[in-house]
Amino acid sequence: MMRRWALGTKQGLAMGIAALLLCVGLAAPREAAATHTCKVSQTLVRVDTKSCKPNRFRPTYTLFRACCQKANGRVTCHKYHKCPKHSPSALS
C-alpha cells in the first residue's frame, strides 16, 4: 500500500519547508523590504533623507528614499514612507 500523505515522505517534508520559507519571505515587513536599491537596468544616483518631527509617542525619525537613473538619463525617486505615529522599536 502506498502512502499518499503530502508530508509523509522526505521529499514532501522538504517541499513543505521550502514552501514555508517562501511564504515567510513574501510576508516580510515592508520596512525590511524597502532597501536603497534600484531595478536591474537602473543606477542608484543618491539617497534622500527626510526628518519626521518628534511627537509624544516617538523621538525624531529619519526616512530614506532611493533616487535611480534610467538608461535614458532620467532620474526618478521612490516615494517616502509615511512618518510612523509610534516608535518603530516599540512596535516590535
Tab-separated table of N, CA and C in Angstrom:
chain	number	residue	atom	x	y	z
A	1	MET	N	0.834	-1.167	0.000
A	1	MET	CA	0.000	0.000	0.000
A	1	MET	C	0.888	1.243	0.000
A	2	MET	N	0.582	2.192	-0.821
A	2	MET	CA	1.402	3.398	-0.928
A	2	MET	C	0.839	4.486	-0.028
A	3	ARG	N	1.753	5.228	0.595
A	3	ARG	CA	1.331	6.362	1.429
A	3	ARG	C	1.193	7.585	0.538
A	4	ARG	N	0.102	8.273	0.644
A	4	ARG	CA	-0.163	9.442	-0.182
A	4	ARG	C	-0.186	10.717	0.642
A	5	TRP	N	0.425	10.740	1.791
A	5	TRP	CA	0.438	11.937	2.618
A	5	TRP	C	1.442	12.926	2.063
A	6	ALA	N	1.102	14.200	2.062
A	6	ALA	CA	1.989	15.222	1.498
A	6	ALA	C	3.292	15.330	2.277
A	7	LEU	N	3.231	15.248	3.594
A	7	LEU	CA	4.433	15.379	4.405
A	7	LEU	C	4.900	14.034	4.942
A	8	GLY	N	4.404	12.945	4.384
A	8	GLY	CA	4.764	11.624	4.861
A	8	GLY	C	6.107	11.140	4.351
A	9	THR	N	6.628	11.763	3.321
A	9	THR	CA	7.913	11.357	2.767
A	9	THR	C	8.946	12.445	2.982
A	10	LYS	N	10.195	12.086	2.773
A	10	LYS	CA	11.265	13.070	2.926
A	10	LYS	C	11.142	14.180	1.878
A	11	GLN	N	10.761	13.820	0.658
A	11	GLN	CA	10.595	14.826	-0.389
A	11	GLN	C	9.427	15.753	-0.059
A	12	GLY	N	8.370	15.211	0.476
A	12	GLY	CA	7.216	16.028	0.854
A	12	GLY	C	7.550	16.976	1.991
A	13	LEU	N	8.338	16.500	2.944
A	13	LEU	CA	8.760	17.349	4.052
A	13	LEU	C	9.655	18.475	3.549
A	14	ALA	N	10.566	18.152	2.639
A	14	ALA	CA	11.447	19.181	2.075
A	14	ALA	C	10.639	20.210	1.285
A	15	MET	N	9.653	19.775	0.544
A	15	MET	CA	8.807	20.707	-0.218
A	15	MET	C	7.990	21.582	0.725
A	16	GLY	N	7.510	21.013	1.819
A	16	GLY	CA	6.761	21.797	2.802
A	16	GLY	C	7.616	22.866	3.450
A	17	ILE	N	8.849	22.522	3.788
A	17	ILE	CA	9.763	23.505	4.380
A	17	ILE	C	10.097	24.592	3.371
A	18	ALA	N	10.338	24.210	2.113
A	18	ALA	CA	10.645	25.204	1.077
A	18	ALA	C	9.464	26.151	0.865
A	19	ALA	N	8.251	25.629	0.854
A	19	ALA	CA	7.067	26.476	0.688
A	19	ALA	C	6.896	27.413	1.876
A	20	LEU	N	7.159	26.919	3.075
A	20	LEU	CA	7.060	27.756	4.271
A	20	LEU	C	8.072	28.898	4.223
A	21	LEU	N	9.313	28.598	3.843
A	21	LEU	CA	10.334	29.644	3.740
A	21	LEU	C	9.979	30.667	2.668
A	22	LEU	N	9.401	30.222	1.568
A	22	LEU	CA	8.979	31.146	0.518
A	22	LEU	C	7.875	32.064	1.022
A	23	CYS	N	6.907	31.522	1.736
A	23	CYS	CA	5.811	32.342	2.268
A	23	CYS	C	6.307	33.328	3.312
A	24	VAL	N	7.253	32.931	4.138
A	24	VAL	CA	7.805	33.836	5.145
A	24	VAL	C	8.535	34.982	4.460
A	25	GLY	N	9.253	34.695	3.384
A	25	GLY	CA	9.952	35.739	2.642
A	25	GLY	C	8.997	36.707	1.976
A	26	LEU	N	7.865	36.218	1.495
A	26	LEU	CA	6.887	37.092	0.846
A	26	LEU	C	6.142	37.950	1.854
A	27	ALA	N	6.046	37.498	3.085
A	27	ALA	CA	5.325	38.239	4.109
A	27	ALA	C	6.264	39.074	4.972
A	28	ALA	N	7.439	39.402	4.450
A	28	ALA	CA	8.407	40.200	5.208
A	28	ALA	C	7.849	41.600	5.434
A	29	PRO	N	8.231	42.243	6.518
A	29	PRO	CA	7.765	43.601	6.760
A	29	PRO	C	8.192	44.552	5.658
A	30	ARG	N	7.378	45.561	5.429
A	30	ARG	CA	7.640	46.494	4.345
A	30	ARG	C	8.938	47.267	4.565
A	31	GLU	N	9.238	47.629	5.818
A	31	GLU	CA	10.456	48.379	6.100
A	31	GLU	C	11.691	47.535	5.812
A	32	ALA	N	11.617	46.256	6.094
A	32	ALA	CA	12.757	45.409	5.827
A	32	ALA	C	12.948	45.201	4.339
A	33	ALA	N	11.888	45.173	3.560
A	33	ALA	CA	11.973	45.006	2.143
A	33	ALA	C	12.369	46.262	1.416
A	34	ALA	N	12.178	47.422	2.025
A	34	ALA	CA	12.456	48.695	1.378
A	34	ALA	C	13.904	49.093	1.563
A	35	THR	N	14.782	48.513	0.784
A	35	THR	CA	16.188	48.858	0.842
A	35	THR	C	16.476	49.941	-0.180
A	36	HIS	N	17.667	50.477	-0.110
A	36	HIS	CA	18.055	51.544	-1.029
A	36	HIS	C	18.614	50.929	-2.304
A	37	THR	N	17.754	50.319	-3.093
A	37	THR	CA	18.184	49.673	-4.322
A	37	THR	C	17.320	50.124	-5.480
A	38	CYS	N	17.822	49.897	-6.672
A	38	CYS	CA	17.101	50.219	-7.903
A	38	CYS	C	16.902	48.934	-8.697
A	39	LYS	N	16.118	49.038	-9.764
A	39	LYS	CA	15.914	47.893	-10.638
A	39	LYS	C	17.227	47.539	-11.328
A	40	VAL	N	17.253	46.395	-11.976
A	40	VAL	CA	18.482	45.904	-12.597
A	40	VAL	C	18.999	46.864	-13.661
A	41	SER	N	18.121	47.453	-14.453
A	41	SER	CA	18.543	48.319	-15.556
A	41	SER	C	18.789	49.762	-15.117
A	42	GLN	N	18.717	50.058	-13.819
A	42	GLN	CA	18.877	51.425	-13.326
A	42	GLN	C	20.082	51.526	-12.400
A	43	THR	N	20.544	52.781	-12.212
A	43	THR	CA	21.698	53.051	-11.363
A	43	THR	C	21.271	53.920	-10.190
A	44	LEU	N	21.744	53.598	-8.996
A	44	LEU	CA	21.460	54.403	-7.811
A	44	LEU	C	22.262	55.695	-7.893
A	45	VAL	N	21.567	56.842	-7.895
A	45	VAL	CA	22.219	58.146	-8.011
A	45	VAL	C	22.462	58.733	-6.630
A	46	ARG	N	21.439	58.723	-5.780
A	46	ARG	CA	21.571	59.287	-4.441
A	46	ARG	C	20.500	58.688	-3.528
A	47	VAL	N	20.702	58.907	-2.238
A	47	VAL	CA	19.720	58.506	-1.234
A	47	VAL	C	19.294	59.771	-0.510
A	48	ASP	N	18.021	60.143	-0.627
A	48	ASP	CA	17.490	61.339	0.025
A	48	ASP	C	17.014	60.991	1.431
A	49	THR	N	17.068	61.969	2.316
A	49	THR	CA	16.588	61.779	3.682
A	49	THR	C	15.539	62.826	4.019
A	50	LYS	N	14.670	62.474	4.940
A	50	LYS	CA	13.617	63.372	5.416
A	50	LYS	C	13.438	63.099	6.903
A	51	SER	N	13.375	64.155	7.691
A	51	SER	CA	13.194	64.000	9.135
A	51	SER	C	11.737	64.214	9.511
A	52	CYS	N	11.224	63.320	10.323
A	52	CYS	CA	9.873	63.460	10.860
A	52	CYS	C	9.980	64.151	12.217
A	53	LYS	N	9.112	65.096	12.443
A	53	LYS	CA	9.125	65.821	13.713
A	53	LYS	C	8.773	64.878	14.860
A	54	PRO	N	9.371	65.089	16.020
A	54	PRO	CA	9.046	64.225	17.160
A	54	PRO	C	7.638	64.506	17.675
A	55	ASN	N	7.029	63.495	18.229
A	55	ASN	CA	5.745	63.675	18.912
A	55	ASN	C	5.841	62.999	20.275
A	56	ARG	N	4.757	62.916	20.986
A	56	ARG	CA	4.826	62.377	22.348
A	56	ARG	C	5.012	60.861	22.375
A	57	PHE	N	4.850	60.195	21.228
A	57	PHE	CA	4.984	58.741	21.177
A	57	PHE	C	6.338	58.278	20.647
A	58	ARG	N	7.113	59.171	19.997
A	58	ARG	CA	8.392	58.772	19.421
A	58	ARG	C	9.311	59.973	19.279
A	59	PRO	N	10.621	59.732	19.246
A	59	PRO	CA	11.569	60.825	19.019
A	59	PRO	C	11.628	61.169	17.529
A	60	THR	N	12.548	62.052	17.155
A	60	THR	CA	12.736	62.390	15.746
A	60	THR	C	13.081	61.121	14.976
A	61	TYR	N	12.485	60.972	13.799
A	61	TYR	CA	12.663	59.773	12.991
A	61	TYR	C	13.097	60.193	11.595
A	62	THR	N	14.044	59.486	11.004
A	62	THR	CA	14.556	59.817	9.679
A	62	THR	C	14.087	58.784	8.669
A	63	LEU	N	13.536	59.265	7.551
A	63	LEU	CA	13.105	58.409	6.453
A	63	LEU	C	14.106	58.522	5.309
A	64	PHE	N	14.234	57.462	4.523
A	64	PHE	CA	15.146	57.440	3.389
A	64	PHE	C	14.390	57.043	2.134
A	65	ARG	N	14.905	57.486	0.972
A	65	ARG	CA	14.381	57.017	-0.306
A	65	ARG	C	15.521	56.985	-1.311
A	66	ALA	N	15.423	56.103	-2.273
A	66	ALA	CA	16.445	55.949	-3.301
A	66	ALA	C	16.025	56.701	-4.555
A	67	CYS	N	16.986	57.360	-5.187
A	67	CYS	CA	16.773	58.014	-6.475
A	67	CYS	C	17.596	57.259	-7.511
A	68	CYS	N	16.933	56.811	-8.572
A	68	CYS	CA	17.560	55.948	-9.570
A	68	CYS	C	17.577	56.635	-10.929
A	69	GLN	N	18.618	56.343	-11.709
A	69	GLN	CA	18.740	56.899	-13.050
A	69	GLN	C	18.483	55.791	-14.057
A	70	LYS	N	17.558	56.066	-14.989
A	70	LYS	CA	17.244	55.100	-16.030
A	70	LYS	C	18.291	55.175	-17.137
A	71	ALA	N	18.208	54.274	-18.089
A	71	ALA	CA	19.175	54.227	-19.186
A	71	ALA	C	19.103	55.477	-20.063
A	72	ASN	N	17.928	56.127	-20.131
A	72	ASN	CA	17.785	57.329	-20.952
A	72	ASN	C	18.262	58.583	-20.229
A	73	GLY	N	18.748	58.466	-18.998
A	73	GLY	CA	19.283	59.593	-18.249
A	73	GLY	C	18.303	60.244	-17.293
A	74	ARG	N	17.057	59.825	-17.303
A	74	ARG	CA	16.045	60.418	-16.425
A	74	ARG	C	16.188	59.865	-15.005
A	75	VAL	N	16.137	60.754	-14.023
A	75	VAL	CA	16.254	60.360	-12.616
A	75	VAL	C	14.866	60.351	-11.987
A	76	THR	N	14.513	59.241	-11.361
A	76	THR	CA	13.245	59.130	-10.641
A	76	THR	C	13.543	58.704	-9.212
A	77	CYS	N	12.759	59.216	-8.288
A	77	CYS	CA	12.940	58.892	-6.870
A	77	CYS	C	11.749	58.089	-6.366
A	78	HIS	N	12.026	57.127	-5.512
A	78	HIS	CA	10.960	56.365	-4.866
A	78	HIS	C	10.223	57.286	-3.901
A	79	LYS	N	9.045	56.875	-3.471
A	79	LYS	CA	8.265	57.676	-2.525
A	79	LYS	C	8.792	57.484	-1.108
A	80	TYR	N	8.646	58.532	-0.298
A	80	TYR	CA	8.931	58.403	1.128
A	80	TYR	C	7.795	57.615	1.768
A	81	HIS	N	8.115	56.808	2.761
A	81	HIS	CA	7.074	56.168	3.549
A	81	HIS	C	6.474	57.213	4.481
A	82	LYS	N	5.312	56.926	5.023
A	82	LYS	CA	4.693	57.852	5.976
A	82	LYS	C	5.469	57.837	7.287
A	83	CYS	N	5.451	58.960	7.968
A	83	CYS	CA	6.092	59.032	9.281
A	83	CYS	C	5.312	58.146	10.254
A	84	PRO	N	5.996	57.306	11.022
A	84	PRO	CA	5.281	56.439	11.966
A	84	PRO	C	4.680	57.242	13.110
A	85	LYS	N	3.513	56.824	13.559
A	85	LYS	CA	2.860	57.514	14.672
A	85	LYS	C	3.523	57.151	15.997
A	86	HIS	N	3.956	55.899	16.098
A	86	HIS	CA	4.611	55.429	17.317
A	86	HIS	C	6.036	55.017	16.978
A	87	SER	N	6.853	54.876	17.981
A	87	SER	CA	8.245	54.486	17.786
A	87	SER	C	8.310	53.101	17.151
A	88	PRO	N	9.044	52.944	16.038
A	88	PRO	CA	9.133	51.623	15.402
A	88	PRO	C	9.753	50.574	16.320
A	89	SER	N	10.643	50.964	17.217
A	89	SER	CA	11.247	49.993	18.127
A	89	SER	C	10.237	49.505	19.162
A	90	ALA	N	9.231	50.301	19.466
A	90	ALA	CA	8.215	49.902	20.443
A	90	ALA	C	7.194	48.950	19.829
A	91	LEU	N	7.086	48.936	18.499
A	91	LEU	CA	6.098	48.092	17.843
A	91	LEU	C	6.550	46.645	17.738
A	92	SER	N	7.844	46.400	17.777
A	92	SER	CA	8.317	45.021	17.615
A	92	SER	C	8.598	44.345	18.934
